[in-house]
Amino acid sequence: RSLRFYPIDGSYCIKARFEKAKEEPWFKIATSGAEKKTYRVYGTLYFSIHDTALTLQVHQSQGLLAVPKYADYLLIAFTDRTSGEDTYENGRYIDATTGEMEQGTYILDFNKAYNPYCAYVSNVYNCPLPPKENDLKVAIRAGEMKFGKAH
């Protein structure tokens, strides 16, 4: 009952241009807990929402890369102008795979944005925090909202 979502909105389903990064170095990313996780920039998405040009870095987990079943998983973690108000203050995620990026485009559907596990149980999980480069200067009123009762 406490899960809340914005109404599905087709204007937040965008064809983005994807540019794969060269072999970027691995780095430690801050998480919602004490543990840091190792990621690298896999590439960048270029797109526009409501006439505003934006970019999002796409990240690859070193830990998941070592597990064949999850080796092609990618993370798009972001914050926006709704973060901390209508949506989880530490950002939201969109899952992707390397195969979805192969053609140089990606269907970026913010209606699929969801809260990481730490939005529900903060003292158990170490959820990667979106990097400052993924702080969108627009409000993304699509996907999952803040967990809990409506205001």
XYZ file of N, CA and C in Angstrom:
453
model
N 0.806 -1.205 0.000
C 0.000 0.000 0.000
C 0.850 1.271 0.000
N 2.050 1.179 0.502
C 2.887 2.368 0.616
C 3.719 2.657 -0.624
N 3.640 1.793 -1.633
C 4.329 2.063 -2.887
C 3.490 3.050 -3.696
N 4.142 4.106 -4.164
C 3.433 5.130 -4.923
C 4.191 5.417 -6.203
N 3.464 5.685 -7.270
C 4.056 5.944 -8.576
C 3.373 7.128 -9.229
N 4.138 7.861 -10.020
C 3.535 8.870 -10.878
C 2.712 8.148 -11.940
N 1.693 8.810 -12.490
C 0.974 8.206 -13.617
C 1.940 7.997 -14.791
N 1.746 6.916 -15.532
C 2.576 6.655 -16.714
C 2.463 7.852 -17.658
N 3.614 8.311 -18.134
C 3.652 9.483 -18.998
C 4.632 9.218 -20.138
N 4.098 9.098 -21.345
C 4.906 8.805 -22.523
C 5.968 9.836 -22.828
N 5.818 11.061 -22.338
C 6.830 12.086 -22.612
C 8.129 11.811 -21.839
N 8.087 10.881 -20.893
C 9.292 10.493 -20.148
C 9.897 9.190 -20.670
N 9.482 8.772 -21.837
C 10.066 7.621 -22.536
C 10.777 8.195 -23.760
N 12.097 8.247 -23.689
C 12.889 9.047 -24.620
C 13.933 8.192 -25.329
N 14.099 8.430 -26.613
C 15.182 7.787 -27.346
C 16.440 8.610 -27.106
N 17.404 8.024 -26.404
C 18.645 8.715 -26.067
C 19.780 8.203 -26.948
N 20.720 9.071 -27.230
C 21.943 8.670 -27.934
C 22.916 8.146 -26.884
N 23.513 7.003 -27.161
C 24.466 6.410 -26.229
C 25.861 6.454 -26.815
N 26.800 6.916 -26.016
C 28.203 6.939 -26.415
C 28.991 6.108 -25.409
N 29.549 4.995 -25.888
C 30.317 4.105 -25.010
C 31.637 4.778 -24.644
N 32.009 4.637 -23.396
C 33.272 5.198 -22.915
C 34.427 4.300 -23.349
N 35.597 4.883 -23.429
C 36.805 4.080 -23.614
C 36.985 3.310 -22.318
N 37.943 2.465 -22.229
C 38.165 1.702 -20.996
C 38.420 2.650 -19.830
N 37.367 2.997 -19.133
C 37.468 3.911 -17.990
C 37.999 3.160 -16.766
N 38.696 3.866 -15.877
C 39.207 3.204 -14.668
C 38.074 2.909 -13.679
N 38.274 1.881 -12.893
C 37.336 1.558 -11.827
C 37.508 2.579 -10.719
N 36.427 2.884 -10.017
C 36.503 3.825 -8.901
C 35.517 3.396 -7.824
N 35.735 3.873 -6.630
C 34.841 3.571 -5.511
C 33.729 4.612 -5.503
N 32.517 4.124 -5.427
C 31.362 5.016 -5.395
C 30.764 4.981 -3.988
N 30.369 6.138 -3.505
C 29.737 6.219 -2.191
C 28.402 5.487 -2.216
N 28.023 4.963 -1.067
C 26.743 4.273 -0.941
C 25.961 4.871 0.219
N 24.768 4.387 0.402
C 23.923 4.849 1.501
C 24.426 4.349 2.852
N 25.352 3.399 2.843
C 25.930 2.864 4.076
C 27.415 3.166 4.149
N 28.119 2.387 4.937
C 29.557 2.613 5.138
C 30.405 2.012 4.013
N 29.906 0.966 3.381
C 30.666 0.259 2.349
C 30.645 1.022 1.027
N 31.786 1.142 0.375
C 31.845 1.720 -0.968
C 31.837 0.567 -1.973
N 31.328 0.830 -3.169
C 31.274 -0.196 -4.202
C 32.095 0.262 -5.398
N 32.590 -0.702 -6.165
C 33.472 -0.399 -7.282
C 32.687 -0.424 -8.596
N 32.769 0.689 -9.308
C 32.086 0.863 -10.596
C 33.037 1.538 -11.576
N 32.609 1.571 -12.831
C 33.268 2.397 -13.836
C 32.190 2.995 -14.725
N 32.544 4.086 -15.364
C 31.622 4.694 -16.327
C 31.653 3.820 -17.577
N 30.506 3.283 -17.941
C 30.389 2.442 -19.131
C 30.119 3.306 -20.365
N 29.435 4.429 -20.159
C 29.117 5.325 -21.264
C 28.222 6.454 -20.797
N 27.766 7.243 -21.760
C 26.938 8.410 -21.458
C 25.722 8.437 -22.373
N 24.586 8.778 -21.794
C 23.341 8.968 -22.541
C 23.128 10.458 -22.758
N 22.745 10.833 -23.978
C 22.448 12.220 -24.355
C 20.995 12.279 -24.800
N 20.229 13.197 -24.208
C 18.804 13.263 -24.499
C 18.259 14.633 -24.101
N 17.012 14.872 -24.433
C 16.329 16.109 -24.048
C 14.988 15.779 -23.427
N 14.639 16.566 -22.424
C 13.303 16.494 -21.817
C 12.762 17.913 -21.772
N 11.598 18.103 -22.335
C 10.940 19.411 -22.328
C 11.919 20.514 -22.760
N 12.589 20.282 -23.875
C 13.522 21.245 -24.486
C 14.782 21.503 -23.659
N 15.098 20.653 -22.709
C 16.321 20.786 -21.915
C 17.259 19.640 -22.279
N 18.445 19.970 -22.781
C 19.445 18.956 -23.118
C 20.091 18.446 -21.834
N 20.174 17.114 -21.714
C 20.679 16.484 -20.498
C 21.596 15.310 -20.837
N 22.381 14.897 -19.845
C 23.207 13.704 -19.974
C 23.093 12.878 -18.699
N 23.301 11.587 -18.840
C 23.379 10.668 -17.704
C 24.524 9.703 -17.942
N 25.354 9.518 -16.932
C 26.378 8.493 -17.003
C 25.735 7.142 -16.714
N 26.196 6.126 -17.437
C 25.768 4.752 -17.231
C 26.948 4.039 -16.581
N 26.685 3.312 -15.493
C 27.765 2.680 -14.740
C 27.697 1.160 -14.799
N 28.882 0.557 -14.707
C 29.013 -0.888 -14.692
C 29.657 -1.296 -13.369
N 29.096 -2.284 -12.713
C 29.577 -2.775 -11.426
C 30.672 -3.819 -11.623
N 31.791 -3.634 -10.944
C 32.859 -4.621 -11.012
C 32.407 -5.946 -10.399
N 31.655 -5.862 -9.314
C 31.160 -7.068 -8.662
C 30.234 -7.876 -9.547
N 29.303 -7.208 -10.231
C 28.369 -7.924 -11.105
C 29.049 -8.428 -12.371
N 30.059 -7.733 -12.842
C 30.784 -8.144 -14.041
C 31.429 -9.517 -13.833
N 31.775 -9.838 -12.602
C 32.409 -11.115 -12.269
C 31.419 -12.279 -12.183
N 30.122 -11.984 -12.242
C 29.092 -13.021 -12.151
C 28.465 -13.176 -13.538
N 28.740 -14.286 -14.242
C 28.259 -14.426 -15.626
C 26.784 -14.084 -15.833
N 25.940 -14.477 -14.904
C 24.497 -14.240 -15.015
C 24.159 -12.742 -15.048
N 25.012 -11.900 -14.412
C 24.742 -10.470 -14.309
C 25.799 -9.603 -15.001
N 26.677 -10.210 -15.758
C 27.818 -9.488 -16.345
C 27.399 -8.363 -17.292
N 26.221 -8.452 -17.879
C 25.796 -7.409 -18.820
C 24.896 -6.350 -18.180
N 24.744 -6.388 -16.858
C 23.891 -5.422 -16.171
C 24.584 -4.062 -16.045
N 23.806 -3.012 -16.212
C 24.290 -1.642 -16.075
C 23.335 -0.877 -15.160
N 23.854 0.188 -14.560
C 23.063 0.999 -13.637
C 23.010 2.444 -14.121
N 21.804 2.970 -14.160
C 21.591 4.394 -14.403
C 20.979 4.935 -13.112
N 21.796 5.595 -12.308
C 21.353 6.154 -11.024
C 21.298 7.668 -11.175
N 20.211 8.278 -10.710
C 20.064 9.717 -10.899
C 19.280 10.360 -9.767
N 19.478 11.652 -9.640
C 18.630 12.513 -8.822
C 18.067 13.570 -9.756
N 17.038 14.237 -9.311
C 16.412 15.285 -10.118
C 15.737 16.264 -9.170
N 14.989 17.208 -9.693
C 14.364 18.245 -8.867
C 13.256 17.717 -7.966
N 12.841 16.452 -8.138
C 11.840 15.878 -7.234
C 12.493 15.159 -6.051
N 13.801 14.931 -6.113
C 14.514 14.172 -5.069
C 14.403 14.881 -3.724
N 13.974 14.125 -2.726
C 13.814 14.671 -1.392
C 12.458 15.298 -1.155
N 11.731 15.542 -2.207
C 10.377 16.093 -2.087
C 9.368 14.976 -2.359
N 9.137 14.715 -3.631
C 8.187 13.668 -4.022
C 8.849 12.301 -4.167
N 10.173 12.284 -4.361
C 10.878 11.029 -4.584
C 11.990 10.859 -3.554
N 12.524 9.643 -3.495
C 13.550 9.293 -2.522
C 14.747 10.237 -2.632
N 15.168 10.775 -1.497
C 16.213 11.807 -1.469
C 17.562 11.345 -2.008
N 17.863 10.057 -1.921
C 19.151 9.552 -2.411
C 19.109 9.088 -3.853
N 18.031 9.398 -4.554
C 17.968 9.096 -5.982
C 17.217 7.828 -6.319
N 17.077 7.636 -7.616
C 16.366 6.476 -8.147
C 17.239 5.795 -9.194
N 16.849 4.580 -9.562
C 17.617 3.773 -10.501
C 16.760 3.394 -11.707
N 17.448 3.171 -12.806
C 16.883 2.505 -13.980
C 17.895 1.435 -14.365
N 17.430 0.215 -14.560
C 18.311 -0.879 -14.964
C 18.443 -0.912 -16.473
N 19.610 -1.341 -16.931
C 19.862 -1.486 -18.362
C 20.833 -2.647 -18.553
N 21.034 -3.038 -19.800
C 22.021 -4.071 -20.125
C 22.920 -3.566 -21.247
N 24.078 -4.187 -21.351
C 25.017 -3.787 -22.412
C 24.389 -4.003 -23.788
N 23.610 -5.061 -23.947
C 22.968 -5.341 -25.233
C 22.009 -4.249 -25.669
N 21.358 -3.598 -24.718
C 20.424 -2.519 -25.054
C 21.140 -1.276 -25.567
N 22.445 -1.191 -25.331
C 23.212 -0.004 -25.710
C 23.997 -0.195 -27.015
N 24.041 -1.419 -27.532
C 24.927 -1.762 -28.647
C 24.740 -0.927 -29.910
N 23.541 -0.512 -30.200
C 23.271 0.201 -31.456
C 23.506 1.707 -31.364
N 23.994 2.172 -30.219
C 24.261 3.602 -30.064
C 23.054 4.417 -29.644
N 21.951 3.725 -29.352
C 20.766 4.394 -28.819
C 20.226 3.543 -27.668
N 19.411 4.169 -26.843
C 18.799 3.466 -25.723
C 17.458 4.139 -25.448
N 16.437 3.341 -25.249
C 15.127 3.878 -24.883
C 15.139 4.104 -23.375
N 15.290 5.347 -22.988
C 15.372 5.761 -21.588
C 13.952 6.018 -21.099
N 13.436 5.089 -20.324
C 12.048 5.179 -19.867
C 12.028 5.486 -18.370
N 11.846 6.749 -18.036
C 11.812 7.164 -16.642
C 10.591 6.617 -15.899
N 9.586 6.120 -16.627
C 8.448 5.474 -15.983
C 8.893 4.211 -15.239
N 10.068 3.685 -15.592
C 10.616 2.491 -14.945
C 11.566 2.827 -13.802
N 11.727 4.100 -13.484
C 12.618 4.500 -12.384
C 12.080 3.959 -11.071
N 12.979 3.387 -10.285
C 12.552 2.785 -9.021
C 13.495 3.171 -7.888
N 13.005 2.997 -6.681
C 13.808 3.267 -5.492
C 14.729 2.083 -5.207
N 15.961 2.363 -4.781
C 16.829 1.259 -4.349
C 16.328 0.687 -3.023
N 16.804 -0.502 -2.683
C 16.362 -1.168 -1.455
C 16.534 -0.306 -0.210
N 17.572 0.535 -0.176
C 17.831 1.326 1.025
C 16.722 2.356 1.282
N 15.861 2.612 0.323
C 14.729 3.516 0.536
C 13.712 2.886 1.485
N 13.760 1.563 1.612
C 12.795 0.847 2.441
C 13.395 0.395 3.773
N 14.655 -0.067 3.739
C 15.353 -0.548 4.928
C 16.752 0.052 4.898
N 16.900 1.213 5.478
C 18.132 1.984 5.323
C 19.342 1.418 6.055
N 19.153 0.637 7.090
C 20.296 0.167 7.865
C 20.818 -1.200 7.423
N 20.314 -1.749 6.335
C 20.715 -3.079 5.890
C 21.506 -3.033 4.575
N 21.125 -2.172 3.665
C 21.696 -2.162 2.325
C 22.705 -1.025 2.139
N 23.644 -1.244 1.224
C 24.611 -0.234 0.806
C 24.319 0.088 -0.653
N 23.400 0.999 -0.894
C 22.964 1.333 -2.248
C 23.871 2.408 -2.835
N 24.382 2.194 -4.054
C 25.210 3.223 -4.680
C 24.440 4.534 -4.819
N 25.111 5.625 -4.490
C 24.506 6.949 -4.638
C 24.806 7.494 -6.025
N 23.855 8.160 -6.643
C 24.114 8.733 -7.961
C 25.258 9.749 -7.887
N 26.145 9.734 -8.871
C 27.216 10.736 -8.881
C 26.643 12.116 -9.181
N 27.369 13.149 -8.827
C 26.885 14.521 -9.055
C 26.617 14.778 -10.541
N 27.331 14.081 -11.417
C 27.101 14.235 -12.861
C 25.705 13.779 -13.272
N 25.059 12.972 -12.454
C 23.730 12.464 -12.769
C 22.620 13.169 -11.995
N 22.908 14.387 -11.556
C 21.880 15.212 -10.910
C 21.204 16.030 -12.012
N 20.032 15.604 -12.427
C 19.315 16.263 -13.516
C 18.690 17.564 -13.026
N 18.847 18.613 -13.796
C 18.365 19.943 -13.413
C 16.906 20.166 -13.825
N 16.168 19.076 -13.940
C 14.739 19.122 -14.260
C 14.012 18.185 -13.302
N 12.719 18.320 -13.215
C 11.893 17.414 -12.412
C 11.455 16.244 -13.285
N 11.738 15.045 -12.828
C 11.309 13.835 -13.527
C 10.096 13.287 -12.773
N 8.924 13.648 -13.251
C 7.680 13.217 -12.606
C 7.179 11.941 -13.270
N 8.011 10.906 -13.131
C 7.712 9.586 -13.690
C 8.394 8.552 -12.809
N 7.841 7.352 -12.792
C 8.442 6.276 -12.010
C 7.967 6.282 -10.569
N 8.759 5.616 -9.736
C 8.384 5.455 -8.329
C 8.605 6.732 -7.524
N 7.665 6.977 -6.631
C 7.742 8.127 -5.730
C 8.299 7.673 -4.386
N 8.401 8.609 -3.459
C 8.908 8.324 -2.121
C 8.034 7.266 -1.460
N 8.673 6.333 -0.774
C 7.980 5.250 -0.074
C 7.225 5.821 1.121
N 6.024 5.365 1.322
C 5.252 5.773 2.484
C 3.902 6.326 2.110
N 3.241 6.850 3.091
C 1.891 7.384 2.885
C 1.936 8.686 2.092
N 0.896 8.915 1.332
C 0.790 10.155 0.558
C 0.736 11.342 1.513
N 1.231 12.493 1.082
C 1.253 13.713 1.913
C -0.152 14.234 2.124
